[in-house]
Coordinates of C-alpha atoms and ligand atoms in Angstrom, one line a residue:
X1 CA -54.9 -51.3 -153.9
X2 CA -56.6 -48.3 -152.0
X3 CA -60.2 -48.6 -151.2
X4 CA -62.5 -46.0 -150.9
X5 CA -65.5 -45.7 -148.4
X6 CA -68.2 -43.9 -150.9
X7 CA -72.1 -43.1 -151.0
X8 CA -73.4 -43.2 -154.4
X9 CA -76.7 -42.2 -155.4
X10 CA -79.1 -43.8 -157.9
X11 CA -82.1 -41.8 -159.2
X12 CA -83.6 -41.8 -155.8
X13 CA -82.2 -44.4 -154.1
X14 CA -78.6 -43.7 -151.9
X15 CA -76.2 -46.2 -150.6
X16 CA -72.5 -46.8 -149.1
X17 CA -69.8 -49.1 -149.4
X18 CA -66.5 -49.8 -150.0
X19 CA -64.7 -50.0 -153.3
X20 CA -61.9 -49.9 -155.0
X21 CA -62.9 -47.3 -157.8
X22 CA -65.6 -44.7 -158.0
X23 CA -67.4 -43.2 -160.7
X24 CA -68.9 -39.9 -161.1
X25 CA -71.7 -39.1 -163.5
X26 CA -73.5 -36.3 -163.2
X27 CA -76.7 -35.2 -165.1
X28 CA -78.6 -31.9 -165.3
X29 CA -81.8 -31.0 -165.6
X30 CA -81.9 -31.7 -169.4
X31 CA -80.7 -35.2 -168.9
X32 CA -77.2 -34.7 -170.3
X33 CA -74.4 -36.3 -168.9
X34 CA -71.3 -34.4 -167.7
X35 CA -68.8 -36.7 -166.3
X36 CA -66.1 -34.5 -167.7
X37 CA -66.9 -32.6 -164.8
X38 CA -65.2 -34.5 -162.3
X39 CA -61.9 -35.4 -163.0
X40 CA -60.7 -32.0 -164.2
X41 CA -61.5 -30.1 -161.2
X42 CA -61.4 -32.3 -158.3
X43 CA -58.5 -33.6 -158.8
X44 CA -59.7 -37.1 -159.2
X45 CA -57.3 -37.6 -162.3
X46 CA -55.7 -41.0 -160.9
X47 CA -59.1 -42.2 -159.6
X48 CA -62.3 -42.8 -161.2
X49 CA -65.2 -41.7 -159.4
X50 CA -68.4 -41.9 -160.2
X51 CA -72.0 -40.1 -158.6
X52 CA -75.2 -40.1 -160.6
X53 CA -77.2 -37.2 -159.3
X54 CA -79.9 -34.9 -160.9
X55 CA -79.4 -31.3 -160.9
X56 CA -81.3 -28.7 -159.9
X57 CA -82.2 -25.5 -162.2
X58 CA -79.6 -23.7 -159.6
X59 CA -76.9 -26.0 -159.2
X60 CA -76.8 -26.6 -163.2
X61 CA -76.3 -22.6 -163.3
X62 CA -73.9 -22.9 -160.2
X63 CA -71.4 -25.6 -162.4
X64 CA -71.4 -23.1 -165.1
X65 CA -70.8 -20.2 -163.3
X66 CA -69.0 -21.2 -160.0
X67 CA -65.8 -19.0 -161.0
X68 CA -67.3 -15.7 -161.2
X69 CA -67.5 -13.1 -159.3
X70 CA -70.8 -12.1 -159.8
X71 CA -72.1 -15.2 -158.5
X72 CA -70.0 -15.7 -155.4
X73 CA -71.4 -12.1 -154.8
X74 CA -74.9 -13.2 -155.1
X75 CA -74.9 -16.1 -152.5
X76 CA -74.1 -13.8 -149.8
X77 CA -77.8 -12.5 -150.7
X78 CA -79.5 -15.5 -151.9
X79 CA -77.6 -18.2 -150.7
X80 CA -78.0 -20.5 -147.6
X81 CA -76.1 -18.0 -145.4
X82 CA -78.0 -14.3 -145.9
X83 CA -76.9 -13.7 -142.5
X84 CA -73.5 -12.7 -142.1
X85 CA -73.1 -10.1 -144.4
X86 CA -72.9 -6.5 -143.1
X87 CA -72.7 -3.0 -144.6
X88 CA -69.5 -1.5 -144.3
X89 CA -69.0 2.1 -142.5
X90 CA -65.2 1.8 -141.5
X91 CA -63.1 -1.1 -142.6
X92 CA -62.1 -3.0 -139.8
X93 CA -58.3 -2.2 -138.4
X94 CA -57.4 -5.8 -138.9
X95 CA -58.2 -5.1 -143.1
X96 CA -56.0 -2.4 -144.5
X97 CA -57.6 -2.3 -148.0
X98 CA -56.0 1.3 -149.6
X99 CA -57.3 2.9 -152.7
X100 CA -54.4 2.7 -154.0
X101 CA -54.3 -1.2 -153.7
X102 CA -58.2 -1.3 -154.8
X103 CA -58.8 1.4 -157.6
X104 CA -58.8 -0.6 -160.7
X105 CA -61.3 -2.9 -159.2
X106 CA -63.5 -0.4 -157.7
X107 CA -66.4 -0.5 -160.7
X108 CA -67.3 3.2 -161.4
X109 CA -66.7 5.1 -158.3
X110 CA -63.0 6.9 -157.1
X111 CA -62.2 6.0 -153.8
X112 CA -63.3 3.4 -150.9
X113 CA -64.5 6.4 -148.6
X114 CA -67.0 7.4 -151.3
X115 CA -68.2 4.3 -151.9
X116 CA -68.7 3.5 -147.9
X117 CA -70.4 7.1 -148.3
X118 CA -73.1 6.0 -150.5
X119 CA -73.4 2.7 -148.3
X120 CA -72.3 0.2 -151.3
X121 CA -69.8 -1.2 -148.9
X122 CA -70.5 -4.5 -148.0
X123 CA -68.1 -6.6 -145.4
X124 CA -68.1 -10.4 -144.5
X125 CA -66.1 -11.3 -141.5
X126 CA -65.6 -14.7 -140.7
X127 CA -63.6 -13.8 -137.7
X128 CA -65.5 -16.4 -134.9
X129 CA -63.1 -19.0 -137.0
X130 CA -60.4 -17.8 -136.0
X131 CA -57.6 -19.7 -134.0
X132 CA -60.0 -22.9 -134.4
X133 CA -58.2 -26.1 -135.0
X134 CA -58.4 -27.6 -138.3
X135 CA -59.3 -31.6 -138.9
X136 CA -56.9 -34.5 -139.3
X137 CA -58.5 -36.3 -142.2
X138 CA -57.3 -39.4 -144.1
X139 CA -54.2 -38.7 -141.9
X140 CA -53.5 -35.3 -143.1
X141 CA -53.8 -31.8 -141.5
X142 CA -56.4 -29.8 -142.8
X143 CA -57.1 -26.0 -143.3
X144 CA -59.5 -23.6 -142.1
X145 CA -59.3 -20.1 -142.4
X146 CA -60.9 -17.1 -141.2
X147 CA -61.2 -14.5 -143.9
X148 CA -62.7 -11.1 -144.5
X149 CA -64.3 -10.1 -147.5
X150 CA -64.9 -6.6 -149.0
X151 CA -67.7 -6.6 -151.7
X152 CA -69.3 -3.2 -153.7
X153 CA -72.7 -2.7 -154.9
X154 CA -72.0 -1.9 -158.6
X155 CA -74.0 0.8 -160.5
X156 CA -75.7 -2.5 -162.7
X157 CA -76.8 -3.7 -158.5
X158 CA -74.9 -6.2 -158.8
X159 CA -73.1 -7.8 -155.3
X160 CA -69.2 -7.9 -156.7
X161 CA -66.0 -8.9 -154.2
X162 CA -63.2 -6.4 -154.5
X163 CA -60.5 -7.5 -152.0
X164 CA -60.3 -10.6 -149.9
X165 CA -58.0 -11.4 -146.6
X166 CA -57.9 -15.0 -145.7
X167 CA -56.4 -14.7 -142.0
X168 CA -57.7 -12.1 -139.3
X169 CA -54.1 -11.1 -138.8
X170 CA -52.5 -8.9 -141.1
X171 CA -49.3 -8.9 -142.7
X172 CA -46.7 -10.0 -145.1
X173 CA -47.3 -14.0 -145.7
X174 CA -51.4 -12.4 -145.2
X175 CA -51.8 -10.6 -148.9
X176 CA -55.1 -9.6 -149.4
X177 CA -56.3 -10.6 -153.1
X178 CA -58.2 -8.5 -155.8
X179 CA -60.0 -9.4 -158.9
X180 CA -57.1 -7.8 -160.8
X181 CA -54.7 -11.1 -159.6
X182 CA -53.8 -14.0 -161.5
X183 CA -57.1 -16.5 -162.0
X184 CA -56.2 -18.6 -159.8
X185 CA -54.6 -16.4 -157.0
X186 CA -57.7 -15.0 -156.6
X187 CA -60.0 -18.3 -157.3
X188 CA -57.8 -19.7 -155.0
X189 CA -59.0 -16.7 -152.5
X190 CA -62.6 -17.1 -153.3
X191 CA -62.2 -21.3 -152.8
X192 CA -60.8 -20.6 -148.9
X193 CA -63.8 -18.6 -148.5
X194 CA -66.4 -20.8 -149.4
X195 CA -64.5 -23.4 -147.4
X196 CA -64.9 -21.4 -144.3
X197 CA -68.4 -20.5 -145.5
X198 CA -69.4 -24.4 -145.0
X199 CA -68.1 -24.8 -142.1
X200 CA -69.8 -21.6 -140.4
X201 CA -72.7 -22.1 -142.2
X202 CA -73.2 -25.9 -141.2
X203 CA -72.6 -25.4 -137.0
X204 CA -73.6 -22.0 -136.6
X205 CA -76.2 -21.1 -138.7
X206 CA -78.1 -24.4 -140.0
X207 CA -77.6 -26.8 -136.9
X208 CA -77.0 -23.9 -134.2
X209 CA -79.6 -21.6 -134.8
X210 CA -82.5 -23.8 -136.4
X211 CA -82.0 -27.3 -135.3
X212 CA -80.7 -26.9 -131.4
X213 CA -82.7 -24.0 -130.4
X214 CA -85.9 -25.7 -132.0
X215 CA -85.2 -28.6 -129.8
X216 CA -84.8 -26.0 -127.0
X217 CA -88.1 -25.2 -127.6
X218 CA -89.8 -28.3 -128.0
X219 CA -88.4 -29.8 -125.2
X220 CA -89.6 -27.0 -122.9
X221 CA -92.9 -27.4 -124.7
X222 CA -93.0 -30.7 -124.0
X223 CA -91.8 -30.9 -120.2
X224 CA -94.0 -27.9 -119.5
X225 CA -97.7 -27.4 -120.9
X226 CA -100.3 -29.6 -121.1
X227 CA -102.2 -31.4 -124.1
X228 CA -105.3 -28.6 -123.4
X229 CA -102.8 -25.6 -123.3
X230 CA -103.6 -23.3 -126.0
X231 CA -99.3 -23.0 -126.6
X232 CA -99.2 -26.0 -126.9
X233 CA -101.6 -26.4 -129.6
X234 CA -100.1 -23.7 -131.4
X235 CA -96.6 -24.5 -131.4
X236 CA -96.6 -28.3 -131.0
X237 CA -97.0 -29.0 -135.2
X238 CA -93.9 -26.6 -135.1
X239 CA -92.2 -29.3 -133.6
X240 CA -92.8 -32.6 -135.6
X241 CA -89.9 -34.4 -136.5
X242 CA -87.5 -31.9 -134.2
X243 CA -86.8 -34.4 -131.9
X244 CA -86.3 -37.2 -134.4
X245 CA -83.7 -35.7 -136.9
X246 CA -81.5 -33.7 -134.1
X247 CA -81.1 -37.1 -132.4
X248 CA -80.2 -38.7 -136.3
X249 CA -78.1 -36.1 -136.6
X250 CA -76.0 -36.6 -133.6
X251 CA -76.1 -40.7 -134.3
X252 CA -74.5 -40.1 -138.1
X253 CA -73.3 -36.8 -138.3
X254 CA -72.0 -35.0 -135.2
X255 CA -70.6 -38.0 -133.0
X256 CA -67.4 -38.4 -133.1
X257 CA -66.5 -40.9 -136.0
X258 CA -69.7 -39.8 -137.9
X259 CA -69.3 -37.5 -141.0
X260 CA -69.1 -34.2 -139.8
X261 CA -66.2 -34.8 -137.7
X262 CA -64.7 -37.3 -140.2
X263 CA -64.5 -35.4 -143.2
X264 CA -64.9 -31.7 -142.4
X265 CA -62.5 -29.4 -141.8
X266 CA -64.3 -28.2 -138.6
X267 CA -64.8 -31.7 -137.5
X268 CA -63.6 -32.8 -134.1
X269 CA -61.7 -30.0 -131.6
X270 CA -62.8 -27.0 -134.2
X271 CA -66.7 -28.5 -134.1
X272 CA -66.7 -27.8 -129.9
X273 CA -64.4 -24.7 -130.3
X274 CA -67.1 -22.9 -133.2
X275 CA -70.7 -24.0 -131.2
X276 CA -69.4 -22.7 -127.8
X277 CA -68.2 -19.6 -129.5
X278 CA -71.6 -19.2 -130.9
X279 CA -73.4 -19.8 -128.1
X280 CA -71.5 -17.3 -126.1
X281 CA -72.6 -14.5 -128.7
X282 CA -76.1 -15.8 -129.6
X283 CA -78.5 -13.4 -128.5
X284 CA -82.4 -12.6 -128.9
X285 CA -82.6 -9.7 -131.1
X286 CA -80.5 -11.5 -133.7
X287 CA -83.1 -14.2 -133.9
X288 CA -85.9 -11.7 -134.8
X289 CA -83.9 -9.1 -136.2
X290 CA -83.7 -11.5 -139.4
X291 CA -80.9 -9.8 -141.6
X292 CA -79.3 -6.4 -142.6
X293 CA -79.8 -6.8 -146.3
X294 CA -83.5 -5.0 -147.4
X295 CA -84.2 -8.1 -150.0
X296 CA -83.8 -11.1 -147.7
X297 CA -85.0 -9.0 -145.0
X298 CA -88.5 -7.6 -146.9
X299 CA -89.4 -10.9 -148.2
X300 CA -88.6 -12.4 -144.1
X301 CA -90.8 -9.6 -142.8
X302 CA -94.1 -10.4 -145.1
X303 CA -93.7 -13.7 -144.2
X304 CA -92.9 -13.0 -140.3
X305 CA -95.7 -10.2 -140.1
X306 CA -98.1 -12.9 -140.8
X307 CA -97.0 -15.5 -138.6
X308 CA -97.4 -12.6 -136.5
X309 CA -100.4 -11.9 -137.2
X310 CA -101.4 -15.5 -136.6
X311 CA -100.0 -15.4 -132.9
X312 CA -101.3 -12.3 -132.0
X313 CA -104.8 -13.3 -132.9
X314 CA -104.6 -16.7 -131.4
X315 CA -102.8 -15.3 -127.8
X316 CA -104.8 -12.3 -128.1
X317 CA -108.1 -15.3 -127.8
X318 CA -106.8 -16.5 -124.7
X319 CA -105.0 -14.0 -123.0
X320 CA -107.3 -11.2 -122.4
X321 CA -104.4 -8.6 -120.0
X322 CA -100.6 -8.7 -119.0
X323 CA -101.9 -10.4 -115.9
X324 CA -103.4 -13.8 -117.4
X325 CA -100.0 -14.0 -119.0
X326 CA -97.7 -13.4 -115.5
X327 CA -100.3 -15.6 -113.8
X328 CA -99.9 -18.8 -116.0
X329 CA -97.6 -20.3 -114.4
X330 CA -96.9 -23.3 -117.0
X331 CA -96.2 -20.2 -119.3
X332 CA -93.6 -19.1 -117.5
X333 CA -92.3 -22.4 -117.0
X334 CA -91.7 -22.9 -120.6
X335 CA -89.9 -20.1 -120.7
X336 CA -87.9 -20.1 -117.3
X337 CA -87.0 -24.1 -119.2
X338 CA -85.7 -22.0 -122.4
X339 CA -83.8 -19.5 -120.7
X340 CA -81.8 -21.9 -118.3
X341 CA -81.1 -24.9 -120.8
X342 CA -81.2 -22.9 -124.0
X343 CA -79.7 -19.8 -123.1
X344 CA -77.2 -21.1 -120.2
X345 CA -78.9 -18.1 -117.9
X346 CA -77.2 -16.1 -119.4
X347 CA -79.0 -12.7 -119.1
X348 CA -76.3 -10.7 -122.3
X349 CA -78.1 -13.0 -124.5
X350 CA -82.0 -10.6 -123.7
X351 CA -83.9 -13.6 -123.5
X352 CA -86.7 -13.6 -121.5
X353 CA -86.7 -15.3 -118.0
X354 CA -89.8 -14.6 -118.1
X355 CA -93.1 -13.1 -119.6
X356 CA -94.9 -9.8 -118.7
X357 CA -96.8 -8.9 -121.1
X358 CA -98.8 -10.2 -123.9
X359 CA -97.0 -8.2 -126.3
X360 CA -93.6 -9.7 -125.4
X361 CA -95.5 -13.1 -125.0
X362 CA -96.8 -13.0 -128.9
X363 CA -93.2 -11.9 -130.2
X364 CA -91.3 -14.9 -128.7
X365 CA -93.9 -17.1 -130.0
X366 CA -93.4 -15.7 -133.2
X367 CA -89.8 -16.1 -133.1
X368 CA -90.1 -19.7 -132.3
X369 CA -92.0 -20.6 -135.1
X370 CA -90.4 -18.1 -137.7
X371 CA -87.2 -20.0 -136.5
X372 CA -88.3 -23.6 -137.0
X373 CA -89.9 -22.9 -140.1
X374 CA -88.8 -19.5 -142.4
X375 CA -85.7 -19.4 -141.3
X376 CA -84.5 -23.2 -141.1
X377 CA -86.0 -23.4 -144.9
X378 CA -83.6 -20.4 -145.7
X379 CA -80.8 -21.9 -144.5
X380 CA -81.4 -25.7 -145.4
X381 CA -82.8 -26.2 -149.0
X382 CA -80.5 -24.8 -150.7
X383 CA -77.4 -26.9 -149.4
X384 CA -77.3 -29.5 -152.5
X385 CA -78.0 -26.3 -154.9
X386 CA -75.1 -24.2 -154.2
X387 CA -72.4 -26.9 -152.7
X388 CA -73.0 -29.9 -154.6
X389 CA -70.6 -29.1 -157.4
X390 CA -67.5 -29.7 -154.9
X391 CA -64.5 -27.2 -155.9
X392 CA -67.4 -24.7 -155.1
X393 CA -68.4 -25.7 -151.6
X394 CA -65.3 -27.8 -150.5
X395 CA -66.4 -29.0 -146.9
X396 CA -62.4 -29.0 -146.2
X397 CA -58.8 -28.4 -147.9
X398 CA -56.1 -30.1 -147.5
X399 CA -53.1 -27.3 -148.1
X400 CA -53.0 -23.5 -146.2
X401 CA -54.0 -20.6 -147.1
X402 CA -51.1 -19.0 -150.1
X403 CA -48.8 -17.3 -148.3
X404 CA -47.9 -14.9 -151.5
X405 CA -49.4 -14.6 -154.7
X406 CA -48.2 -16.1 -158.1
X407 CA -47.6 -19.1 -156.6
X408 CA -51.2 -20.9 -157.2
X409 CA -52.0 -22.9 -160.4
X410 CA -54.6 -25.3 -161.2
X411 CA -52.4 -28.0 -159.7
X412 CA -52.4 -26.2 -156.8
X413 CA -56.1 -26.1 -156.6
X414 CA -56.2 -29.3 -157.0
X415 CA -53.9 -30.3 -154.4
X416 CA -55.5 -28.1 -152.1
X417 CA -59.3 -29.4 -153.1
X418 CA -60.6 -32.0 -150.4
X419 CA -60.0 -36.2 -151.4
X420 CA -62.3 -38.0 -152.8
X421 CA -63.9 -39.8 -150.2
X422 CA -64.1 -36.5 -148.2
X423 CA -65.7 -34.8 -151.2
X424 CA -68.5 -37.7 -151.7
X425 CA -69.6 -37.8 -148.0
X426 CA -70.1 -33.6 -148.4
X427 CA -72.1 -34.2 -151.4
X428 CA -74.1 -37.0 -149.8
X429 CA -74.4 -35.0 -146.5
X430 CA -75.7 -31.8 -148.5
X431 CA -78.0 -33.6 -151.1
X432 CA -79.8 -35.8 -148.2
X433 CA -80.6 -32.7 -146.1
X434 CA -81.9 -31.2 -149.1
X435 CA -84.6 -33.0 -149.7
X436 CA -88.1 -32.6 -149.1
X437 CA -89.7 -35.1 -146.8
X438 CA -92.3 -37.8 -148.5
X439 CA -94.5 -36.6 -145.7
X440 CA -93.8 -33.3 -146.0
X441 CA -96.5 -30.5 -144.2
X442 CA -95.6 -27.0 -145.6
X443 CA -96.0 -24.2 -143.5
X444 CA -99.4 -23.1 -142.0
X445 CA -101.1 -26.5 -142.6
X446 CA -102.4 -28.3 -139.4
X447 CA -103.2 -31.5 -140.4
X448 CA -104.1 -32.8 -136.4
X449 CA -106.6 -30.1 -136.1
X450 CA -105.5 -29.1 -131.9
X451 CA -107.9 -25.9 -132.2
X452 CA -111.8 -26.6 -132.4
X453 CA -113.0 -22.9 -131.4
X454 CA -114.0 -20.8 -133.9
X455 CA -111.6 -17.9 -133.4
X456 CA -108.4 -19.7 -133.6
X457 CA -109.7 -21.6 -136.8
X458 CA -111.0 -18.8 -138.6
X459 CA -107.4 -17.4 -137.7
X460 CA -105.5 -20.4 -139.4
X461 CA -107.7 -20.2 -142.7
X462 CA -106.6 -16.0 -142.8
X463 CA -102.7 -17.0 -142.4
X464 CA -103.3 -20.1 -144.8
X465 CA -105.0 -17.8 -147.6
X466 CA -102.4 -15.1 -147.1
X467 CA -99.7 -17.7 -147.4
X468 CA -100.7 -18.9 -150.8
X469 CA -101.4 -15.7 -152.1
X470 CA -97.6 -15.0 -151.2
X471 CA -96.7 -18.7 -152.6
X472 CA -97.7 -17.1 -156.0
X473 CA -96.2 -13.7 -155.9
X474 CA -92.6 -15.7 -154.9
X475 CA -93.2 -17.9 -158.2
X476 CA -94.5 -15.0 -160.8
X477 CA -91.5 -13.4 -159.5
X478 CA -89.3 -16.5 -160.3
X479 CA -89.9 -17.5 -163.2
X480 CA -88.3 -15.1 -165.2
X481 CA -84.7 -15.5 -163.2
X482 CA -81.5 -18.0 -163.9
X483 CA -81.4 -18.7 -160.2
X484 CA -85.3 -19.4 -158.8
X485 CA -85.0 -18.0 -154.7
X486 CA -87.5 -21.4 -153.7
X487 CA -86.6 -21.7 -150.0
X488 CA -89.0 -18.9 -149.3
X489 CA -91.9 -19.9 -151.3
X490 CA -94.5 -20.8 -148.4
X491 CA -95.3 -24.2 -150.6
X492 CA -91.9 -25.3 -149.6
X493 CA -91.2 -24.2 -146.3
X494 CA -91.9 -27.1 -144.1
X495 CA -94.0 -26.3 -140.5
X496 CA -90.7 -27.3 -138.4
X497 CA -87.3 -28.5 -138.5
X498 CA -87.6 -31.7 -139.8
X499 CA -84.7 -32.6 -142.2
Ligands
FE2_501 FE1 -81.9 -28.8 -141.5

């Protein structure tokens, strides 16, 4: 009889083994059970399989919903990856949407050049996934894709895709999918998608651009200023539990035989192939520059202007001109640390070698704790909300890309949906990483009290009042939505990247 490795949670508690059947049982946030929901859609017909897990408010809306268009749409805004999205002024050569292809799904407006006119284009181009190798999991090849995604802002400002591509190369066994296709020739698109969205998402965004570069800049921290150092005050609560969870994360999730590489479709080659490729593009500006969308970006600004403003004041204490900063030699030691082993040297990326200025000082510093705090929350908490129903975050699938339309069914899909034991470490990965620490220290709070002066104290209780008084506008503004946007509320962004 086959056996399967699982993790299966209880209320709180998580644990693995092996066993011969799994059950699934999943409960919402009213208490009702909804085991109908496995076995249907995840192609667990011939095996039982069994989870009990508690929903959130989002991921109750996300099993209802995880079909539609409008919501696919909206995670490109609200979801855990706000950053890749772009507004479209020319489609790319390599996407050879027509009108003529498009016009019935175009809501309200006549032709693609209008629409790019009034800037409700919107493009998504997964392209650094291209050419990476897939996983061999449970002995079989898996896919990966690389697809591009054309989405319009609709007169109702709604985020709606119109035409998706799954391969960067175009061409005959490449159709590119509309809304106006079969269901499932076009759920099928939309499942490839978020596929490749996981994968990006998990190595280049969460672990890549929060977790790694915070340990950049702890370690630098910690090889290079001094206990007494007023940076080091500053940034070292920024730090807690940096160290700790990149090193857990290596042990159980990025070595070799541990989860990611086992059951992801970017695990193994494809996990080496995607980080280099993203360290060879990452650059400074897009680590401040926050996103191109103006809702994710505004709500980022107020709460980066008053980090800001936090830095500024507490740098501005210490450093009085341009020359105490080029004179402070374990200051530019930190960042001479950041810019060899974190940047590889590598002058394209426009991080400093070294500081200047105060000004240029102040926004680094910014940056490093915007990073470790803001941004890691944005891209973290909401893991377990949008991809722990599994047909709607599949961390791999097991058949290609279709090659021509009217050929996908639901037994396709369900060929094509990850196995079960695959599927159960995702959801265990995704749910753990979600939650909040039991000793949790939101952002702005300074519990070991570095700073005695007055100035730098009197400038913690400013950024501290002006946090919660954000912390309330985010939940007045919440609590009147299907889909709460949490992992910007101050109360539960957590001071460093600690989970
Ligand atoms: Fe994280």
């Amino acid at each position: 009889m086959m056996s399967y490795l699982v993790t299966v949670f209880s209320g709180d508690r998580l644990w693995s083994g092996t066993f011969n059947r799994v059950y699934i049982k999943l409960v919402g946030t009213n208490g009702e059970s909804a085991r109908q929901w496995a076995s249907p859609v995840c192609g667990f017909q011939t095996k039982e399989y069994q989870f009990i897990i508690k929903c959130s408010t989002s991921l109750d809306y996300v099993k209802q919903h995880w079909k539609e268009d409008t919501l696919f749409g909206y995670q490109f805004l609200n979801g855990v990856n706000p950053m890749i999205i772009r507004r479209c002024s020319q489609l790319p050569e390599n996407f050879p949407v027509t009108d003529d292809m498009i016009r019935a799904s175009l809501h309200g407006a006549s032709s693609l050049t209008d629409e790019i006119k009034k800037g409700n284009l919107y493009l998504v181009d997964y392209k650094q996934l291209d050419g990476v190798t897939a996983n061999v999991i449970n002995g079989k090849q898996q896919s990966l894709t690389a697809p591009l995604i054309l989405l319009q802002k609709t007169p109702d400002n709604k985020l709606i895709p119109i035409a998706i591509q799954l391969k960067q190369k175009p061409g005959e066994d490449n159709p590119i999918f509309f809304p106006t296709d079969s269901e499932y020739d076009w759920l099928m698109a939309k499942i490839f998608v978020r596929s490749a969205h996981f994968n990006e998402h998990k190595l280049k965004v969460h672990l890549l651009r929060t977790h790694l570069l915070s340990e950049v800049f702890a370690v630098a921290l910690l090889r290079n200023l001094p206990m007494v150092h007023p940076l080091y005050k500053l940034l070292v609560p920024h730090t807690r539990y940096t160290l700790q969870i990149n090193t857990l994360a290596m042990e159980m999730e990025f070595s070799l035989r541990q989860e990611h590489c086992t059951y992801s479709a970017s695990g193994g080659e494809g996990m080496l192939t995607i980080l280099r490729r993203a360290v060879s593009y990452l650059s400074y500006s897009s680590l401040w520059t926050i996103s191109p969308i103006p809702l994710f970006r505004n709500v980022c600004m107020l709460l980066w202007d008053m980090i800001h403003k936090l830095v500024q004041g507490v740098i501005g204490h210490y450093y009085n001109s341009d020359s105490d900063v080029q004179q402070d030699s374990e200051l530019q030691n930190w960042i001479k640390d950041i810019f060899i082993h974190g940047f590889l040297s590598r002058f394209n990326s426009g991080v400093p070698e070294s500081f200047d200025t105060v000004v240029e000082l102040v926004k680094f510093v910014t940056m490093v704790i915007f990073t470790g705090s803001v941004q890691h929350s944005a891209v973290n908490s909401g893991q377990f909300d949008y991809g722990g129903w599994p047909p709607h975050t599949p961390i791999s699938l097991r058949l290609p890309p279709p090659t021509t339309k009217g050929q996908s069914s639901e037994s396709t899909m369900l060929q094509t949906l990850p196995d079960v034991n695959t599927t159960a470490n995702g959801m265990a990965t995704m749910w753990l990483l979600s939650k909040q620490s039991t000793d949790f220290v939101p952002l702005g709070e300074y519990p070991d009290e570095h700073f005695s002066e007055d100035a730098p104290c009197t400038l913690i209780k400013e950024f501290q009042a002006e946090l919660k008084a954000f912390s309330e506008s985010v939940k007045a503004r919440n609590s009147g939505l299907d889909v709460p946007y949490t992992y910007m509320d101050p109360e539960l962004v957590e001071n460093s990247v600690a989970l």
